[in-house]
mmCIF file of C-alpha atoms in Angstrom:
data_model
loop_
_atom_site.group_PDB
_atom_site.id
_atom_site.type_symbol
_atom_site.label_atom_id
_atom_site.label_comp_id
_atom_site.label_asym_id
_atom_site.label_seq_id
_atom_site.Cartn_x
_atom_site.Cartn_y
_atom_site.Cartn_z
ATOM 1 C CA UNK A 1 -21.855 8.807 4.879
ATOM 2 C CA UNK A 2 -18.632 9.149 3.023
ATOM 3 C CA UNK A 3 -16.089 8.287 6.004
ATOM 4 C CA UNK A 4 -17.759 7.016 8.938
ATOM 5 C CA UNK A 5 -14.474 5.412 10.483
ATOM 6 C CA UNK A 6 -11.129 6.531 11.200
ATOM 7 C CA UNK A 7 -10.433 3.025 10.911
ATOM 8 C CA UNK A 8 -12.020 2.120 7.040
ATOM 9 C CA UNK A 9 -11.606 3.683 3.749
ATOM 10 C CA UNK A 10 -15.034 5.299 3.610
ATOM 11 C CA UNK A 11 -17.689 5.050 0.904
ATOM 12 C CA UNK A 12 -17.797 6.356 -2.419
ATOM 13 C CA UNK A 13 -20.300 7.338 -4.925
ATOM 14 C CA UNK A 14 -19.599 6.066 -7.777
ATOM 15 C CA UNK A 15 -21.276 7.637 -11.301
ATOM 16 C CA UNK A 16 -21.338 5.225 -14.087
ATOM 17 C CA UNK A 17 -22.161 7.554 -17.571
ATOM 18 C CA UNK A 18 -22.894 6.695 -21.626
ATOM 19 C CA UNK A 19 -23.874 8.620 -23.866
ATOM 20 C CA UNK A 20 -26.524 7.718 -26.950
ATOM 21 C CA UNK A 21 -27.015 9.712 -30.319
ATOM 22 C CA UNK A 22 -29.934 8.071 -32.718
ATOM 23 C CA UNK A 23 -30.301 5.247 -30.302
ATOM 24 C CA UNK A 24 -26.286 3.941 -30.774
ATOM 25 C CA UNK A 25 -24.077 4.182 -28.002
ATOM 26 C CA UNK A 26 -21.161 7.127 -28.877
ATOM 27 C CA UNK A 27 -18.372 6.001 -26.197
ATOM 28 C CA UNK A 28 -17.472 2.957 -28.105
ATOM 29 C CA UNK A 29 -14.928 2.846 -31.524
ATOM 30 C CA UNK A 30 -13.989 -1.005 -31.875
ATOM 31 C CA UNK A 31 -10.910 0.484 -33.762
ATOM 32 C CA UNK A 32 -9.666 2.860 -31.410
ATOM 33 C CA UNK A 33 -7.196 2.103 -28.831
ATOM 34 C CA UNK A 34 -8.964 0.732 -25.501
ATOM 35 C CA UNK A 35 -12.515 1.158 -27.730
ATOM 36 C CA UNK A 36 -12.292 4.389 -26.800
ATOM 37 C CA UNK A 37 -14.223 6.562 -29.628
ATOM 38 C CA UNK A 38 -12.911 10.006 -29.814
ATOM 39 C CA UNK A 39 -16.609 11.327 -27.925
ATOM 40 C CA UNK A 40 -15.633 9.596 -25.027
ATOM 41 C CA UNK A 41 -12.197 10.521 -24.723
ATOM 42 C CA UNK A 42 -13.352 14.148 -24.753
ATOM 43 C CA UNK A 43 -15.885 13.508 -22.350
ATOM 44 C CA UNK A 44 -13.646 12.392 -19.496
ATOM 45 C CA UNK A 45 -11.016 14.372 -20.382
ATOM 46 C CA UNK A 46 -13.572 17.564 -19.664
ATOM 47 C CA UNK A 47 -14.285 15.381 -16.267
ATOM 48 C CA UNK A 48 -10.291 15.357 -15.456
ATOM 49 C CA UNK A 49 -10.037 19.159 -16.606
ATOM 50 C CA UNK A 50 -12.750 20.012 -14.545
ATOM 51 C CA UNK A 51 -13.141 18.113 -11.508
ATOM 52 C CA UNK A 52 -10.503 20.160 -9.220
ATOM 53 C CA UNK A 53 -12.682 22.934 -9.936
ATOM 54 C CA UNK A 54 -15.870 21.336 -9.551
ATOM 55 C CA UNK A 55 -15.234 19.237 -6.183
ATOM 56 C CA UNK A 56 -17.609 20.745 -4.047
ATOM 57 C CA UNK A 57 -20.689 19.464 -6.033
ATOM 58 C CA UNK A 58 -19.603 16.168 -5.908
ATOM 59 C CA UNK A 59 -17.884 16.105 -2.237
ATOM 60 C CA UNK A 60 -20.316 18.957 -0.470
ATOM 61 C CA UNK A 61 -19.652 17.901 2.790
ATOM 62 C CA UNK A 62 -16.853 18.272 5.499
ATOM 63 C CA UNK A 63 -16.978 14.514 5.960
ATOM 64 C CA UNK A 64 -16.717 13.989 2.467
ATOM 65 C CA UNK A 65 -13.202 15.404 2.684
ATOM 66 C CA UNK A 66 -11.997 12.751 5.316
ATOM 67 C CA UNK A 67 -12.375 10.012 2.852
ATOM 68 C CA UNK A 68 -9.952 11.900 -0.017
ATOM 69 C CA UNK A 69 -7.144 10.762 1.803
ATOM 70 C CA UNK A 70 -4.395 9.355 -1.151
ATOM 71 C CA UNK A 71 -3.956 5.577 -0.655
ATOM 72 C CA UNK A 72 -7.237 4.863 1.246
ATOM 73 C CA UNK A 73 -9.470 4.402 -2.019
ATOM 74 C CA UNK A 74 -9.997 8.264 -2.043
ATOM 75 C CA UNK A 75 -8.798 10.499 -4.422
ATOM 76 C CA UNK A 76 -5.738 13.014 -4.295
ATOM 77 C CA UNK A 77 -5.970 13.719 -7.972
ATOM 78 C CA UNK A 78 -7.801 12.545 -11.162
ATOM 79 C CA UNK A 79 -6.160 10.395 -13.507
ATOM 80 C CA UNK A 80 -7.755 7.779 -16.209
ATOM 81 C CA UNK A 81 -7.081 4.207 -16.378
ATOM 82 C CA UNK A 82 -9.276 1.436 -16.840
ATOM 83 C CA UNK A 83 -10.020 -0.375 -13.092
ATOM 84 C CA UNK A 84 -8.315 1.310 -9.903
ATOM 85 C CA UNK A 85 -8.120 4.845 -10.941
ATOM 86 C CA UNK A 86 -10.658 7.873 -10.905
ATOM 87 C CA UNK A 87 -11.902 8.392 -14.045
ATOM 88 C CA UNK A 88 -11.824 4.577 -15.519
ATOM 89 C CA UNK A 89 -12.888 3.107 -18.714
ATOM 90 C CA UNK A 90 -13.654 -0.364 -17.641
ATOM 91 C CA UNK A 91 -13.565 -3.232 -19.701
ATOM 92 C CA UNK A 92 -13.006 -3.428 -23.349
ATOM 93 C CA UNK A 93 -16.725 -5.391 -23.875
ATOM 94 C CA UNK A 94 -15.701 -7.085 -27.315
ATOM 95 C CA UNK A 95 -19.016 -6.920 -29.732
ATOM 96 C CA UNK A 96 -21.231 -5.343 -26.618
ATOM 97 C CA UNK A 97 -20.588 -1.751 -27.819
ATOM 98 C CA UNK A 98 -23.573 -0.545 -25.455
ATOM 99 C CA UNK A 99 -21.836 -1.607 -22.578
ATOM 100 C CA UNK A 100 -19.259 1.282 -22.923
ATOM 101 C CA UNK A 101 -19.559 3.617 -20.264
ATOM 102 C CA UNK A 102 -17.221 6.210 -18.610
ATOM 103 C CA UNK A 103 -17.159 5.359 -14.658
ATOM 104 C CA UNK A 104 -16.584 8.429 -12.324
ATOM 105 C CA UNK A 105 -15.162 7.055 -8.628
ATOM 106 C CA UNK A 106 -14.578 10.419 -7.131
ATOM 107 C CA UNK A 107 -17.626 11.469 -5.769
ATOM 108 C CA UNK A 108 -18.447 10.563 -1.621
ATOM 109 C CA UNK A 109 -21.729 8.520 -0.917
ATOM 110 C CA UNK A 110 -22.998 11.492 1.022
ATOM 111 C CA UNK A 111 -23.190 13.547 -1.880
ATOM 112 C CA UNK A 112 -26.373 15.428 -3.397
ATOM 113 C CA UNK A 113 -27.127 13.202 -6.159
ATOM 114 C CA UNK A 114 -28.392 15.902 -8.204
ATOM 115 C CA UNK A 115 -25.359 18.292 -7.973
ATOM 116 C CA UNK A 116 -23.077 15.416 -8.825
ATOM 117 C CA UNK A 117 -24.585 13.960 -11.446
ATOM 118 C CA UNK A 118 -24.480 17.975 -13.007
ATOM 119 C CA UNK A 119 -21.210 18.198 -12.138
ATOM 120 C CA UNK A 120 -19.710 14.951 -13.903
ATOM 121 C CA UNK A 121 -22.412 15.116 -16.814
ATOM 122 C CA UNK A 122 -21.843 18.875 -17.401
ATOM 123 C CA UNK A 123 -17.937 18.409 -17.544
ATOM 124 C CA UNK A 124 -18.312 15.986 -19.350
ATOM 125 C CA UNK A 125 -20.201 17.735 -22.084
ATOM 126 C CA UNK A 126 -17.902 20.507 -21.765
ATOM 127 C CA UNK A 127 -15.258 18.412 -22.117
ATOM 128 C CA UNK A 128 -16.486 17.266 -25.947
ATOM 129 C CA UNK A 129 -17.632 21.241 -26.808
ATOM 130 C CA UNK A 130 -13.688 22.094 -26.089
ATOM 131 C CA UNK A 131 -12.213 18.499 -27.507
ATOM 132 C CA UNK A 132 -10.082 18.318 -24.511
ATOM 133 C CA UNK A 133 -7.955 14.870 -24.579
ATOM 134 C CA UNK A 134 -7.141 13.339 -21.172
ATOM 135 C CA UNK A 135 -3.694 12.108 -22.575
ATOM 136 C CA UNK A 136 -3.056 8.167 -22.204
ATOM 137 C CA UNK A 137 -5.017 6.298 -19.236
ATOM 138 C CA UNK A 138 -1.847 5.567 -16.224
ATOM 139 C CA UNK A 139 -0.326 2.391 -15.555
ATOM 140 C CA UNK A 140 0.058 0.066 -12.524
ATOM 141 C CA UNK A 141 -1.509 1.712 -8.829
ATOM 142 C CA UNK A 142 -3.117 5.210 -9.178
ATOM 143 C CA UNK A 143 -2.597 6.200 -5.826
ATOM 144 C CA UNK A 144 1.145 5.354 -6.042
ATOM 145 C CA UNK A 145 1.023 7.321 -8.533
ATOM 146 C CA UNK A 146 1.994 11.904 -8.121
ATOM 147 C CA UNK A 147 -0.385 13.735 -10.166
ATOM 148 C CA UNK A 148 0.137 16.967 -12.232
ATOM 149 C CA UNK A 149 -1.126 20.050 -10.067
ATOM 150 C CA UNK A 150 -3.649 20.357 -12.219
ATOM 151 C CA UNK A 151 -5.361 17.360 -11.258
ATOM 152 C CA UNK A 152 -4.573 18.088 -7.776
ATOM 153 C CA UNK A 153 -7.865 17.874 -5.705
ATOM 154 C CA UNK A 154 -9.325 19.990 -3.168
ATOM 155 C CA UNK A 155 -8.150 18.836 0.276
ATOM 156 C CA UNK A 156 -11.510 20.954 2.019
ATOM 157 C CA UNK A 157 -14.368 21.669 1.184
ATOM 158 C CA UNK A 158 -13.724 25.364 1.595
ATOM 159 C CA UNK A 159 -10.500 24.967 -0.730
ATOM 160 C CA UNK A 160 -13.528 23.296 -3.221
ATOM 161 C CA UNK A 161 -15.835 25.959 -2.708
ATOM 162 C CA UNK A 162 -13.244 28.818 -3.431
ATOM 163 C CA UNK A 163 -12.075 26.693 -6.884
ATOM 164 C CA UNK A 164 -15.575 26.469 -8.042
ATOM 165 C CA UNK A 165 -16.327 30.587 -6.721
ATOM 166 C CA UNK A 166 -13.282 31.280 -8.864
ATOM 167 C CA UNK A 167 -13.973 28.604 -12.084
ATOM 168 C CA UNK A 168 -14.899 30.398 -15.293
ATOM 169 C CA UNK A 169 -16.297 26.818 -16.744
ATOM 170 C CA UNK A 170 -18.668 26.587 -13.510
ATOM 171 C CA UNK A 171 -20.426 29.894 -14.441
ATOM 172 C CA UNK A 172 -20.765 29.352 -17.965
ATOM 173 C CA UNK A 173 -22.044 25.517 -16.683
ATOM 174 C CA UNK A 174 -24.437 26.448 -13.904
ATOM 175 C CA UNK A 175 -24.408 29.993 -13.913
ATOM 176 C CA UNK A 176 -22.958 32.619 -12.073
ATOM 177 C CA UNK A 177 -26.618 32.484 -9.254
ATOM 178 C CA UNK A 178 -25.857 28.955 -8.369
ATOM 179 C CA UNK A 179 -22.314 29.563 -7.627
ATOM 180 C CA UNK A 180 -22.119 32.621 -5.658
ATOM 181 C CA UNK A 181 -24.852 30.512 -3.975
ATOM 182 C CA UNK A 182 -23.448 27.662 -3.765
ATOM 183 C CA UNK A 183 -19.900 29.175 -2.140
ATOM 184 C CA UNK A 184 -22.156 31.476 -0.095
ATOM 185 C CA UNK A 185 -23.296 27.678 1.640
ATOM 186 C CA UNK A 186 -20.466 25.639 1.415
#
């Protein structure tokens, strides 16, 4: 359950991705800044374009919306940084290249793991089809942090399920069946 107590943060579920062309890992560039290779700043920059839009499939539940409160470990917006934030890029892994992964902290515990796991890997992908940059990773305390309002997040899940009804990137993702379904059941 994704907030079971007023009193606690609430759980998360957390999506930890890499991706592997010709059996070599493609997230890590020893000689970019933060080992960052140019794949893998595309594909979390399409999850920080895209997850305001895509929300519901990785929060589908009221309760799931209890937990994105900003300063209680949930998310108010998506930002990239390498340990606290949303989107990180943990670690820097000197000469373990395969340990370069992208980690994805926005999702609730509650969610379906097969809608979320779409949603971040399909964002991600479309996030390297459009080269979409997520600008530099933030500084000091995400959640002290005020986010652009287009990282702005969903605050129900109605709010999500209109944003992904309405998200041209959804359809061309999923289709346009599973989300008129999809809204239809939110």
């Amino acid at each position: 359950m994704a907030k079971w107590s007023k009193d606690w943060p609430g759980c998360g579920g957390h999506m930890h991705m890499s991706l592997w062309k010709d059996g070599k890992p493609v997230f890590f560039d020893d000689k970019a800044p933060h080992r960052m290779s140019r794949t893998m700043r595309q594909f979390v920059g399409g999850q920080q374009a895209l997850m305001p839009e895509l929300l519901g499939m990785v929060a589908s539940t009221v309760n799931a919306y209890r937990r994105l409160i900003p300063g209680l470990l949930g998310a108010d917006g998506v930002d990239l940084g390498r340990r606290e934030p949303h989107l990180c890029a943990p670690g820097s892994f000197p000469g373990r290249p395969s340990r370069r992964a992208s980690s994805n902290r926005i999702g609730a515990a509650d969610a379906n793991p097969y809608l979320a796991l779409a949603a971040a890997v399909g964002s991600g992908l479309w996030g390297i089809q459009n080269k979409v940059d997520p600008g530099e990773p933030i500084k000091g305390n995400s959640y002290e942090k005020k986010h652009p309002a287009k990282w702005q997040l969903p605050r129900t899940l109605m709010e999500a399920a209109g944003r992904l009804k309405a998200s041209k990137a959804a359809r061309e993702l999923f289709g346009d069946a599973f989300v008129d379904h999809y809204f239809r059941n939110a």
